[in-house]
mmCIF file of C-alpha atoms in Angstrom:
data_model
loop_
_atom_site.group_PDB
_atom_site.id
_atom_site.type_symbol
_atom_site.label_atom_id
_atom_site.label_comp_id
_atom_site.label_asym_id
_atom_site.label_seq_id
_atom_site.Cartn_x
_atom_site.Cartn_y
_atom_site.Cartn_z
ATOM 1 C CA MET A 8 -8.159 5.377 16.461
ATOM 2 C CA SER A 9 -11.444 6.310 16.611
ATOM 3 C CA ARG A 10 -10.834 4.895 20.585
ATOM 4 C CA ARG A 11 -8.384 7.564 20.923
ATOM 5 C CA PRO A 12 -9.312 10.521 23.249
ATOM 6 C CA MET A 13 -7.427 13.821 22.560
ATOM 7 C CA VAL A 14 -4.275 14.154 23.645
ATOM 8 C CA ARG A 15 -3.260 17.519 25.922
ATOM 9 C CA PRO A 16 0.033 18.801 26.288
ATOM 10 C CA GLY A 17 1.733 17.355 28.747
ATOM 11 C CA GLY A 18 -1.472 15.705 29.547
ATOM 12 C CA ARG A 19 -1.561 12.649 31.932
ATOM 13 C CA SER A 20 -2.399 11.544 28.473
ATOM 14 C CA ALA A 21 0.150 12.709 26.592
ATOM 15 C CA ARG A 22 2.435 11.134 29.613
ATOM 16 C CA VAL A 23 1.270 7.974 28.691
ATOM 17 C CA GLN A 24 1.672 7.880 24.690
ATOM 18 C CA GLU A 25 4.878 9.114 24.935
ATOM 19 C CA ALA A 26 5.985 6.014 26.640
ATOM 20 C CA VAL A 27 3.481 4.138 25.549
ATOM 21 C CA HIS A 28 5.369 5.521 22.296
ATOM 22 C CA THR A 29 9.000 4.870 23.312
ATOM 23 C CA ALA A 30 8.837 1.824 24.984
ATOM 24 C CA VAL A 31 7.219 -0.062 21.197
ATOM 25 C CA ARG A 32 10.585 1.948 20.320
ATOM 26 C CA GLU A 33 13.049 0.719 21.665
ATOM 27 C CA LEU A 34 11.606 -2.919 22.159
ATOM 28 C CA VAL A 35 11.397 -3.917 18.308
ATOM 29 C CA ALA A 36 15.214 -2.846 18.546
ATOM 30 C CA GLU A 37 15.649 -4.748 20.686
ATOM 31 C CA VAL A 38 13.509 -8.040 20.298
ATOM 32 C CA GLY A 39 11.243 -7.227 16.700
ATOM 33 C CA ARG A 40 8.825 -6.267 15.857
ATOM 34 C CA ASP A 41 7.401 -10.657 15.957
ATOM 35 C CA ALA A 42 7.741 -10.753 19.483
ATOM 36 C CA LEU A 43 6.025 -7.844 21.140
ATOM 37 C CA THR A 44 3.948 -8.187 22.676
ATOM 38 C CA VAL A 45 0.963 -5.215 24.625
ATOM 39 C CA PRO A 46 1.668 -7.273 28.227
ATOM 40 C CA GLN A 47 6.527 -5.832 27.476
ATOM 41 C CA VAL A 48 4.526 -2.811 25.580
ATOM 42 C CA ALA A 49 2.333 -2.268 29.284
ATOM 43 C CA THR A 50 5.296 -3.546 31.486
ATOM 44 C CA ARG A 51 8.343 -1.630 30.228
ATOM 45 C CA ALA A 52 6.229 2.197 29.478
ATOM 46 C CA GLY A 53 5.220 1.414 33.727
ATOM 47 C CA VAL A 54 1.134 1.777 33.039
ATOM 48 C CA THR A 55 -1.523 -1.751 32.683
ATOM 49 C CA PRO A 56 -1.838 -3.493 29.973
ATOM 50 C CA SER A 57 -5.476 -2.268 30.100
ATOM 51 C CA THR A 58 -4.305 1.105 29.950
ATOM 52 C CA VAL A 59 -2.483 -0.158 26.260
ATOM 53 C CA TYR A 60 -5.988 -1.993 24.764
ATOM 54 C CA ARG A 61 -8.468 0.983 26.563
ATOM 55 C CA ARG A 62 -5.705 3.291 23.581
ATOM 56 C CA TRP A 63 -5.663 1.751 21.066
ATOM 57 C CA GLY A 64 -7.351 -1.563 20.889
ATOM 58 C CA ASP A 65 -5.010 -4.320 19.864
ATOM 59 C CA LEU A 66 -1.409 -4.522 19.162
ATOM 60 C CA LYS A 67 -1.718 -3.943 14.920
ATOM 61 C CA GLU A 68 -3.569 -0.611 16.107
ATOM 62 C CA LEU A 69 -0.366 0.517 18.710
ATOM 63 C CA LEU A 70 2.464 0.138 15.823
ATOM 64 C CA SER A 71 0.294 1.576 13.473
ATOM 65 C CA ASP A 72 0.097 5.366 15.547
ATOM 66 C CA VAL A 73 4.077 4.238 16.365
ATOM 67 C CA ALA A 74 4.917 4.139 12.748
ATOM 68 C CA VAL A 75 2.637 7.130 11.527
ATOM 69 C CA GLU A 76 5.229 9.135 14.300
ATOM 70 C CA ARG A 77 8.052 7.962 13.229
ATOM 71 C CA LEU A 78 6.921 9.312 8.659
ATOM 72 C CA ARG A 79 5.915 13.041 10.289
ATOM 73 C CA PRO A 80 8.290 15.240 8.500
ATOM 74 C CA GLU A 81 11.139 16.932 10.870
ATOM 75 C CA ALA A 82 11.306 19.602 9.048
ATOM 76 C CA PRO A 83 9.782 21.673 5.718
ATOM 77 C CA PRO A 84 11.335 20.880 2.187
ATOM 78 C CA GLU A 85 14.618 22.959 1.621
ATOM 79 C CA ASP A 86 14.085 25.356 -0.236
ATOM 80 C CA LEU A 87 16.588 26.053 -3.418
ATOM 81 C CA GLY A 88 14.886 29.211 -5.231
ATOM 82 C CA ASN A 89 13.041 27.204 -8.018
ATOM 83 C CA LEU A 90 10.337 25.462 -8.324
ATOM 84 C CA SER A 91 11.411 21.956 -10.048
ATOM 85 C CA ALA A 92 15.049 22.235 -8.268
ATOM 86 C CA ASP A 93 12.995 22.411 -4.102
ATOM 87 C CA LEU A 94 10.249 19.751 -6.178
ATOM 88 C CA THR A 95 13.452 16.944 -6.950
ATOM 89 C CA ALA A 96 14.687 17.620 -3.511
ATOM 90 C CA TRP A 97 12.250 17.021 -2.013
ATOM 91 C CA ALA A 98 10.999 14.350 -3.784
ATOM 92 C CA GLU A 99 14.430 12.218 -4.132
ATOM 93 C CA GLU A 100 14.367 12.855 -1.023
ATOM 94 C CA PHE A 101 10.315 11.391 0.479
ATOM 95 C CA LEU A 102 11.520 8.007 -2.376
ATOM 96 C CA ASP A 103 15.307 7.409 -0.461
ATOM 97 C CA GLU A 104 13.381 8.124 3.232
ATOM 98 C CA MET A 105 10.545 5.826 2.373
ATOM 99 C CA SER A 106 12.047 3.266 0.067
ATOM 100 C CA SER A 107 14.543 1.889 2.855
ATOM 101 C CA PRO A 108 14.141 -1.272 4.797
ATOM 102 C CA PRO A 109 12.305 1.066 8.211
ATOM 103 C CA GLY A 110 10.644 3.667 6.428
ATOM 104 C CA ARG A 111 9.089 0.469 3.991
ATOM 105 C CA ALA A 112 8.333 -1.065 7.353
ATOM 106 C CA TYR A 113 6.233 2.032 9.005
ATOM 107 C CA ILE A 114 4.333 1.717 5.319
ATOM 108 C CA ARG A 115 3.491 -1.455 6.475
ATOM 109 C CA ASP A 116 2.913 -0.903 9.529
ATOM 110 C CA ALA A 117 0.071 2.767 9.772
ATOM 111 C CA LEU A 118 -1.597 0.782 5.874
ATOM 112 C CA LEU A 119 -2.611 -2.039 8.048
ATOM 113 C CA GLY A 120 -3.028 -1.158 11.718
ATOM 114 C CA ASP A 121 -5.600 0.914 10.457
ATOM 115 C CA PRO A 122 -9.241 -0.105 10.815
ATOM 116 C CA ASP A 123 -11.147 3.075 9.627
ATOM 117 C CA GLY A 124 -8.484 4.340 7.566
ATOM 118 C CA GLY A 125 -7.151 7.191 9.509
ATOM 119 C CA ASN A 126 -3.526 6.947 9.304
ATOM 120 C CA GLY A 127 -2.728 6.006 5.547
ATOM 121 C CA GLY A 128 -4.376 9.092 5.838
ATOM 122 C CA GLN A 129 -1.485 10.871 7.972
ATOM 123 C CA CYS A 130 0.366 9.660 6.247
ATOM 124 C CA SER A 131 -1.128 10.683 3.164
ATOM 125 C CA ALA A 132 -1.788 14.235 4.637
ATOM 126 C CA TYR A 133 2.237 14.375 5.930
ATOM 127 C CA ALA A 134 3.386 14.269 2.112
ATOM 128 C CA ALA A 135 0.471 16.824 0.646
ATOM 129 C CA GLU A 136 2.105 19.572 3.798
ATOM 130 C CA GLN A 137 5.274 19.557 2.222
ATOM 131 C CA ILE A 138 4.228 19.770 -1.278
ATOM 132 C CA ASP A 139 2.414 22.885 -0.415
ATOM 133 C CA VAL A 140 4.676 24.425 1.312
ATOM 134 C CA VAL A 141 6.868 23.984 -2.418
ATOM 135 C CA LEU A 142 4.181 25.425 -4.334
ATOM 136 C CA ALA A 143 3.155 28.532 -2.413
ATOM 137 C CA ARG A 144 7.215 29.315 -2.420
ATOM 138 C CA ALA A 145 7.151 28.658 -6.620
ATOM 139 C CA ALA A 146 3.479 30.335 -5.920
ATOM 140 C CA ASP A 147 5.483 33.181 -3.911
ATOM 141 C CA ARG A 148 8.100 33.807 -7.063
ATOM 142 C CA GLY A 149 5.770 33.656 -9.799
ATOM 143 C CA GLU A 150 6.551 30.063 -10.905
ATOM 144 C CA THR A 151 3.615 28.784 -12.610
ATOM 145 C CA ALA A 152 3.045 25.358 -10.546
ATOM 146 C CA PRO A 153 0.850 22.893 -10.795
ATOM 147 C CA ASP A 154 -1.796 22.022 -7.697
ATOM 148 C CA VAL A 155 -1.250 20.038 -4.968
ATOM 149 C CA GLU A 156 -3.167 16.925 -6.066
ATOM 150 C CA THR A 157 -1.585 16.600 -9.044
ATOM 151 C CA VAL A 158 1.846 15.654 -7.481
ATOM 152 C CA ILE A 159 0.070 13.320 -5.588
ATOM 153 C CA ASP A 160 -1.316 11.618 -8.319
ATOM 154 C CA ARG A 161 2.414 12.443 -10.371
ATOM 155 C CA VAL A 162 4.839 11.541 -7.755
ATOM 156 C CA VAL A 163 4.030 10.915 -5.194
ATOM 157 C CA ALA A 164 1.602 7.968 -6.155
ATOM 158 C CA PRO A 165 4.209 6.576 -8.360
ATOM 159 C CA MET A 166 6.985 6.461 -6.167
ATOM 160 C CA MET A 167 4.683 5.033 -3.234
ATOM 161 C CA TYR A 168 2.985 2.421 -5.127
ATOM 162 C CA ARG A 169 6.369 0.945 -6.693
ATOM 163 C CA ILE A 170 7.622 0.993 -3.127
ATOM 164 C CA LEU A 171 4.728 -0.999 -2.371
ATOM 165 C CA PHE A 172 4.478 -3.457 -5.069
ATOM 166 C CA ARG A 173 7.769 -3.479 -7.067
ATOM 167 C CA PRO A 174 10.416 -2.094 -5.687
ATOM 168 C CA ASP A 175 13.282 -2.942 -6.995
ATOM 169 C CA GLY A 176 15.312 -0.355 -9.458
ATOM 170 C CA LEU A 177 14.305 2.558 -7.444
ATOM 171 C CA ASP A 178 16.684 5.372 -7.622
ATOM 172 C CA PRO A 179 16.661 9.085 -7.383
ATOM 173 C CA ALA A 180 16.584 9.259 -11.064
ATOM 174 C CA TYR A 181 13.070 8.172 -11.474
ATOM 175 C CA ALA A 182 12.494 10.285 -8.400
ATOM 176 C CA HIS A 183 13.099 13.330 -10.899
ATOM 177 C CA ARG A 184 12.021 12.086 -13.448
ATOM 178 C CA LEU A 185 8.996 12.244 -12.762
ATOM 179 C CA VAL A 186 8.837 16.148 -11.121
ATOM 180 C CA THR A 187 10.508 16.883 -15.295
ATOM 181 C CA GLY A 188 7.737 14.863 -16.638
ATOM 182 C CA LEU A 189 5.280 17.072 -14.436
ATOM 183 C CA LEU A 190 6.753 20.162 -15.044
ATOM 184 C CA THR A 191 7.440 19.629 -18.536
ATOM 185 C CA ALA A 192 4.367 18.655 -19.315
ATOM 186 C CA GLY A 193 3.300 22.666 -18.954
ATOM 187 C CA ALA A 194 1.081 22.019 -15.811
ATOM 188 C CA MET B 17 6.471 -17.965 -1.307
ATOM 189 C CA SER B 18 10.360 -18.968 -1.172
ATOM 190 C CA ARG B 19 8.916 -21.841 1.337
ATOM 191 C CA ARG B 20 6.428 -23.179 -1.319
ATOM 192 C CA PRO B 21 7.426 -25.616 -3.820
ATOM 193 C CA MET B 22 6.829 -25.967 -7.398
ATOM 194 C CA VAL B 23 2.977 -26.567 -8.141
ATOM 195 C CA ARG B 24 2.443 -29.293 -10.914
ATOM 196 C CA PRO B 25 -1.117 -28.627 -11.645
ATOM 197 C CA GLY B 26 -3.333 -31.683 -10.295
ATOM 198 C CA GLY B 27 -0.912 -33.126 -8.237
ATOM 199 C CA ARG B 28 -1.220 -33.404 -4.567
ATOM 200 C CA SER B 29 0.764 -30.366 -4.255
ATOM 201 C CA ALA B 30 -2.206 -28.700 -6.075
ATOM 202 C CA ARG B 31 -4.612 -30.267 -4.828
ATOM 203 C CA VAL B 32 -3.609 -29.225 -0.980
ATOM 204 C CA GLN B 33 -3.178 -25.683 -2.456
ATOM 205 C CA GLU B 34 -7.047 -25.304 -3.548
ATOM 206 C CA ALA B 35 -8.229 -27.319 -0.617
ATOM 207 C CA VAL B 36 -6.605 -24.579 1.148
ATOM 208 C CA HIS B 37 -7.489 -21.804 -0.391
ATOM 209 C CA THR B 38 -11.227 -22.803 -0.634
ATOM 210 C CA ALA B 39 -11.056 -23.935 2.990
ATOM 211 C CA VAL B 40 -9.559 -19.922 3.809
ATOM 212 C CA ARG B 41 -11.997 -18.992 2.124
ATOM 213 C CA GLU B 42 -15.175 -20.213 3.313
ATOM 214 C CA LEU B 43 -13.753 -19.281 6.813
ATOM 215 C CA VAL B 44 -13.321 -16.010 5.694
ATOM 216 C CA ALA B 45 -16.543 -16.169 5.325
ATOM 217 C CA GLU B 46 -18.010 -18.158 7.583
ATOM 218 C CA VAL B 47 -16.412 -16.187 11.251
ATOM 219 C CA GLY B 48 -14.659 -13.585 9.106
ATOM 220 C CA ARG B 49 -10.882 -13.333 9.039
ATOM 221 C CA ASP B 50 -9.848 -11.339 13.035
ATOM 222 C CA ALA B 51 -11.485 -15.117 13.934
ATOM 223 C CA LEU B 52 -9.196 -17.510 11.927
ATOM 224 C CA THR B 53 -6.639 -19.922 12.974
ATOM 225 C CA VAL B 54 -4.232 -22.711 10.854
ATOM 226 C CA PRO B 55 -5.908 -25.724 13.008
ATOM 227 C CA GLN B 56 -9.306 -24.382 12.163
ATOM 228 C CA VAL B 57 -8.075 -24.412 7.898
ATOM 229 C CA ALA B 58 -6.250 -27.330 8.509
ATOM 230 C CA THR B 59 -9.562 -29.391 9.593
ATOM 231 C CA ARG B 60 -11.303 -27.904 6.577
ATOM 232 C CA ALA B 61 -9.679 -28.900 4.773
ATOM 233 C CA GLY B 62 -8.360 -31.590 6.122
ATOM 234 C CA VAL B 63 -4.947 -31.789 5.911
ATOM 235 C CA THR B 64 -2.431 -31.513 9.014
ATOM 236 C CA PRO B 65 -1.641 -27.437 10.946
ATOM 237 C CA SER B 66 1.366 -28.652 9.842
ATOM 238 C CA THR B 67 1.274 -28.864 6.028
ATOM 239 C CA VAL B 68 0.537 -25.299 6.126
ATOM 240 C CA TYR B 69 3.247 -23.963 7.863
ATOM 241 C CA ARG B 70 5.066 -25.809 6.711
ATOM 242 C CA ARG B 71 4.385 -24.587 3.706
ATOM 243 C CA TRP B 72 2.943 -21.173 4.075
ATOM 244 C CA GLY B 73 4.630 -20.412 7.308
ATOM 245 C CA ASP B 74 2.362 -18.523 8.953
ATOM 246 C CA LEU B 75 -1.278 -17.164 8.321
ATOM 247 C CA LYS B 76 -0.128 -13.795 6.989
ATOM 248 C CA GLU B 77 1.780 -15.154 4.266
ATOM 249 C CA LEU B 78 -1.499 -18.127 3.131
ATOM 250 C CA LEU B 79 -4.057 -14.882 3.808
ATOM 251 C CA SER B 80 -1.445 -13.945 1.646
ATOM 252 C CA ASP B 81 -1.326 -15.437 -1.322
ATOM 253 C CA VAL B 82 -5.550 -16.171 -1.526
ATOM 254 C CA ALA B 83 -5.782 -12.974 -1.440
ATOM 255 C CA VAL B 84 -2.676 -12.794 -5.098
ATOM 256 C CA GLU B 85 -5.334 -15.815 -6.058
ATOM 257 C CA ARG B 86 -8.435 -13.606 -5.996
ATOM 258 C CA LEU B 87 -7.121 -10.251 -7.456
ATOM 259 C CA ARG B 88 -5.631 -12.829 -10.235
ATOM 260 C CA PRO B 89 -7.721 -11.440 -13.435
ATOM 261 C CA GLU B 90 -10.527 -13.829 -15.088
ATOM 262 C CA ALA B 91 -10.451 -11.958 -18.920
ATOM 263 C CA PRO B 92 -8.095 -10.321 -20.919
ATOM 264 C CA PRO B 93 -9.744 -6.771 -20.560
ATOM 265 C CA GLU B 94 -12.280 -5.965 -23.052
ATOM 266 C CA ASP B 95 -11.765 -4.816 -27.168
ATOM 267 C CA LEU B 96 -14.062 -1.815 -27.466
ATOM 268 C CA GLY B 97 -12.378 -0.451 -31.012
ATOM 269 C CA ASN B 98 -9.942 1.855 -29.959
ATOM 270 C CA LEU B 99 -7.010 2.274 -27.205
ATOM 271 C CA SER B 100 -8.805 5.311 -25.239
ATOM 272 C CA ALA B 101 -12.079 3.957 -24.806
ATOM 273 C CA ASP B 102 -10.309 0.737 -23.747
ATOM 274 C CA LEU B 103 -7.763 1.529 -21.498
ATOM 275 C CA THR B 104 -10.872 3.648 -19.870
ATOM 276 C CA ALA B 105 -13.486 1.249 -20.131
ATOM 277 C CA TRP B 106 -10.163 -0.884 -17.433
ATOM 278 C CA ALA B 107 -9.244 1.371 -15.061
ATOM 279 C CA GLU B 108 -12.686 2.454 -14.179
ATOM 280 C CA GLU B 109 -13.170 -1.406 -13.466
ATOM 281 C CA PHE B 110 -9.556 -2.100 -11.636
ATOM 282 C CA LEU B 111 -10.396 1.678 -9.782
ATOM 283 C CA ASP B 112 -14.667 0.084 -9.712
ATOM 284 C CA GLU B 113 -12.810 -3.785 -8.284
ATOM 285 C CA MET B 114 -9.946 -2.534 -5.918
ATOM 286 C CA SER B 115 -11.321 -0.228 -4.001
ATOM 287 C CA SER B 116 -14.918 -2.350 -3.345
ATOM 288 C CA PRO B 117 -14.472 -3.197 1.045
ATOM 289 C CA PRO B 118 -13.523 -7.024 -0.186
ATOM 290 C CA GLY B 119 -10.909 -6.238 -2.793
ATOM 291 C CA ARG B 120 -8.865 -3.296 -0.485
ATOM 292 C CA ALA B 121 -9.554 -6.077 2.136
ATOM 293 C CA TYR B 122 -6.819 -7.930 -0.333
ATOM 294 C CA ILE B 123 -4.623 -6.059 -2.118
ATOM 295 C CA ARG B 124 -4.247 -5.224 1.984
ATOM 296 C CA ASP B 125 -3.219 -9.180 3.413
ATOM 297 C CA ALA B 126 -1.877 -8.705 -0.452
ATOM 298 C CA LEU B 127 0.956 -6.874 1.516
ATOM 299 C CA LEU B 128 1.812 -7.461 4.480
ATOM 300 C CA GLY B 129 1.411 -11.522 4.800
ATOM 301 C CA ASP B 130 4.406 -10.923 2.088
ATOM 302 C CA PRO B 131 8.450 -10.820 3.778
ATOM 303 C CA ASP B 132 10.195 -11.029 0.239
ATOM 304 C CA GLY B 133 8.028 -8.806 -1.498
ATOM 305 C CA GLY B 134 7.120 -11.637 -4.320
ATOM 306 C CA ASN B 135 2.909 -11.090 -3.329
ATOM 307 C CA GLY B 136 2.800 -7.356 -3.826
ATOM 308 C CA GLY B 137 4.350 -7.757 -7.066
ATOM 309 C CA GLN B 138 2.364 -10.265 -8.837
ATOM 310 C CA CYS B 139 -0.442 -8.021 -7.924
ATOM 311 C CA SER B 140 1.714 -5.382 -10.055
ATOM 312 C CA ALA B 141 2.217 -7.274 -13.122
ATOM 313 C CA TYR B 142 -1.186 -8.865 -13.148
ATOM 314 C CA ALA B 143 -2.049 -5.024 -14.596
ATOM 315 C CA ALA B 144 1.128 -4.894 -16.490
ATOM 316 C CA GLU B 145 -0.464 -7.637 -17.899
ATOM 317 C CA GLN B 146 -3.494 -6.377 -19.043
ATOM 318 C CA ILE B 147 -2.379 -2.605 -19.975
ATOM 319 C CA ASP B 148 -0.106 -5.182 -22.677
ATOM 320 C CA VAL B 149 -3.015 -6.149 -23.849
ATOM 321 C CA VAL B 150 -4.573 -3.932 -23.956
ATOM 322 C CA LEU B 151 -1.707 -1.489 -25.930
ATOM 323 C CA ALA B 152 -0.345 -4.208 -27.758
ATOM 324 C CA ARG B 153 -4.414 -4.049 -30.051
ATOM 325 C CA ALA B 154 -3.674 -0.228 -29.998
ATOM 326 C CA ALA B 155 -0.459 -0.719 -32.126
ATOM 327 C CA ASP B 156 -1.587 -3.556 -34.305
ATOM 328 C CA ARG B 157 -4.713 -0.758 -34.062
ATOM 329 C CA GLY B 158 -1.914 0.910 -35.498
ATOM 330 C CA GLU B 159 -2.652 3.742 -32.983
ATOM 331 C CA THR B 160 0.464 5.643 -31.165
ATOM 332 C CA ALA B 161 0.313 4.205 -27.226
ATOM 333 C CA PRO B 162 2.688 4.409 -24.470
ATOM 334 C CA ASP B 163 4.779 1.982 -22.684
ATOM 335 C CA VAL B 164 3.398 0.144 -19.810
ATOM 336 C CA GLU B 165 5.105 1.353 -17.514
ATOM 337 C CA THR B 166 3.959 4.773 -17.848
ATOM 338 C CA VAL B 167 0.803 3.504 -17.971
ATOM 339 C CA ILE B 168 1.208 2.138 -14.588
ATOM 340 C CA ASP B 169 3.125 5.231 -13.283
ATOM 341 C CA ARG B 170 -0.150 7.729 -14.850
ATOM 342 C CA VAL B 171 -3.259 5.569 -14.544
ATOM 343 C CA VAL B 172 -2.990 2.633 -12.289
ATOM 344 C CA ALA B 173 -0.693 3.815 -9.716
ATOM 345 C CA PRO B 174 -2.546 7.113 -8.583
ATOM 346 C CA MET B 175 -5.752 4.269 -7.751
ATOM 347 C CA MET B 176 -3.788 2.432 -5.945
ATOM 348 C CA TYR B 177 -2.277 4.813 -3.579
ATOM 349 C CA ARG B 178 -5.867 7.334 -2.829
ATOM 350 C CA ILE B 179 -6.967 3.140 -2.946
ATOM 351 C CA LEU B 180 -4.893 2.689 0.109
ATOM 352 C CA PHE B 181 -4.325 5.926 1.493
ATOM 353 C CA ARG B 182 -6.645 8.156 1.013
ATOM 354 C CA PRO B 183 -9.980 6.594 -0.136
ATOM 355 C CA ASP B 184 -12.551 8.776 -0.016
ATOM 356 C CA GLY B 185 -14.424 10.339 -3.279
ATOM 357 C CA LEU B 186 -12.579 8.421 -5.495
ATOM 358 C CA ASP B 187 -15.498 7.533 -8.929
ATOM 359 C CA PRO B 188 -15.426 6.321 -12.349
ATOM 360 C CA ALA B 189 -14.932 10.195 -13.495
ATOM 361 C CA TYR B 190 -11.019 10.024 -11.344
ATOM 362 C CA ALA B 191 -10.216 6.766 -13.598
ATOM 363 C CA HIS B 192 -11.387 8.180 -16.695
ATOM 364 C CA ARG B 193 -9.663 12.032 -16.156
ATOM 365 C CA LEU B 194 -5.968 9.746 -15.179
ATOM 366 C CA VAL B 195 -6.089 8.056 -18.708
ATOM 367 C CA THR B 196 -7.563 11.267 -20.416
ATOM 368 C CA GLY B 197 -4.305 13.350 -18.912
ATOM 369 C CA LEU B 198 -1.697 10.939 -20.566
ATOM 370 C CA LEU B 199 -3.232 9.889 -24.187
ATOM 371 C CA THR B 200 -3.613 13.866 -24.868
ATOM 372 C CA ALA B 201 -0.042 14.620 -23.419
ATOM 373 C CA GLY B 202 0.885 13.083 -26.377
ATOM 374 C CA ALA B 203 2.452 10.042 -25.364
#
């Protein structure tokens, strides 16, 4: 990430990023991730290979950036009227998305082409922001709520650990149990 | 892992594995992981490149297997006389090893070159086996103890999540807090 210049929305830098990210997504769908090369991506995006190398370093870092973009949440978590319902719904959806084959591929890409740890941190920040929204709503309702770091330890981390290290048998009931275990412990 | 034949200790297959793993470890130390190639490894190990490709598929899978070997615990956890002390000592050591630069590199290698998920599963199995030893000792002493899956969710997963996604500021006190939080909740 340290190579990447600041991106002004609408500027040339933002247009290049958009074109290159789109090229990667299209080519991954067409030829598969393992056959992808930087010159191919550059041709499709209408830029020179050196533009890609200068900005992203190598293909792994480019795939990592594209993955982080794909993992960005599209909307705030649903408001179902109470903390337990909100957190359960969020956790079930998170587990469903992240444990899907594309979700797992994006997580791996994000972690692996990430020499300075910034992209892994960004993935975690996305989850923390969504949880913050859920917890702020609970506070507004006067509900007792744990802090965001506790939710990460008790709900996000176990789901992500099992997605990465032991993906068999994950289901919504697991997400539900984690949330119930946290909230009934009297946080 | 599916490509790998059964390894008989002392057989040719075991000797090849040992020679190739040793070659990888030496060359990673000498030229670095990014410059490593299969032909280099084969030459150093005294085998043909096709032997390596046939058995490991590609360099990523080979690095993944070497990483899993390096992550195998060398001894059972220390017996300090009670569950809280045993689990705290184990968690502190696990965090220290896995969050070190070589530990993090091995975890990433293990996860990355792992198309069928077997190597990630093996890493998790190593942790589960060590925890099993700690919990069995607690049961022998008549102590109340959580089950191994609960220890994975409450202690191993948060440490591993933070190592991978937000490595800043991890210290033994964090491992200690996770264990205390689990055991004082009255598991």
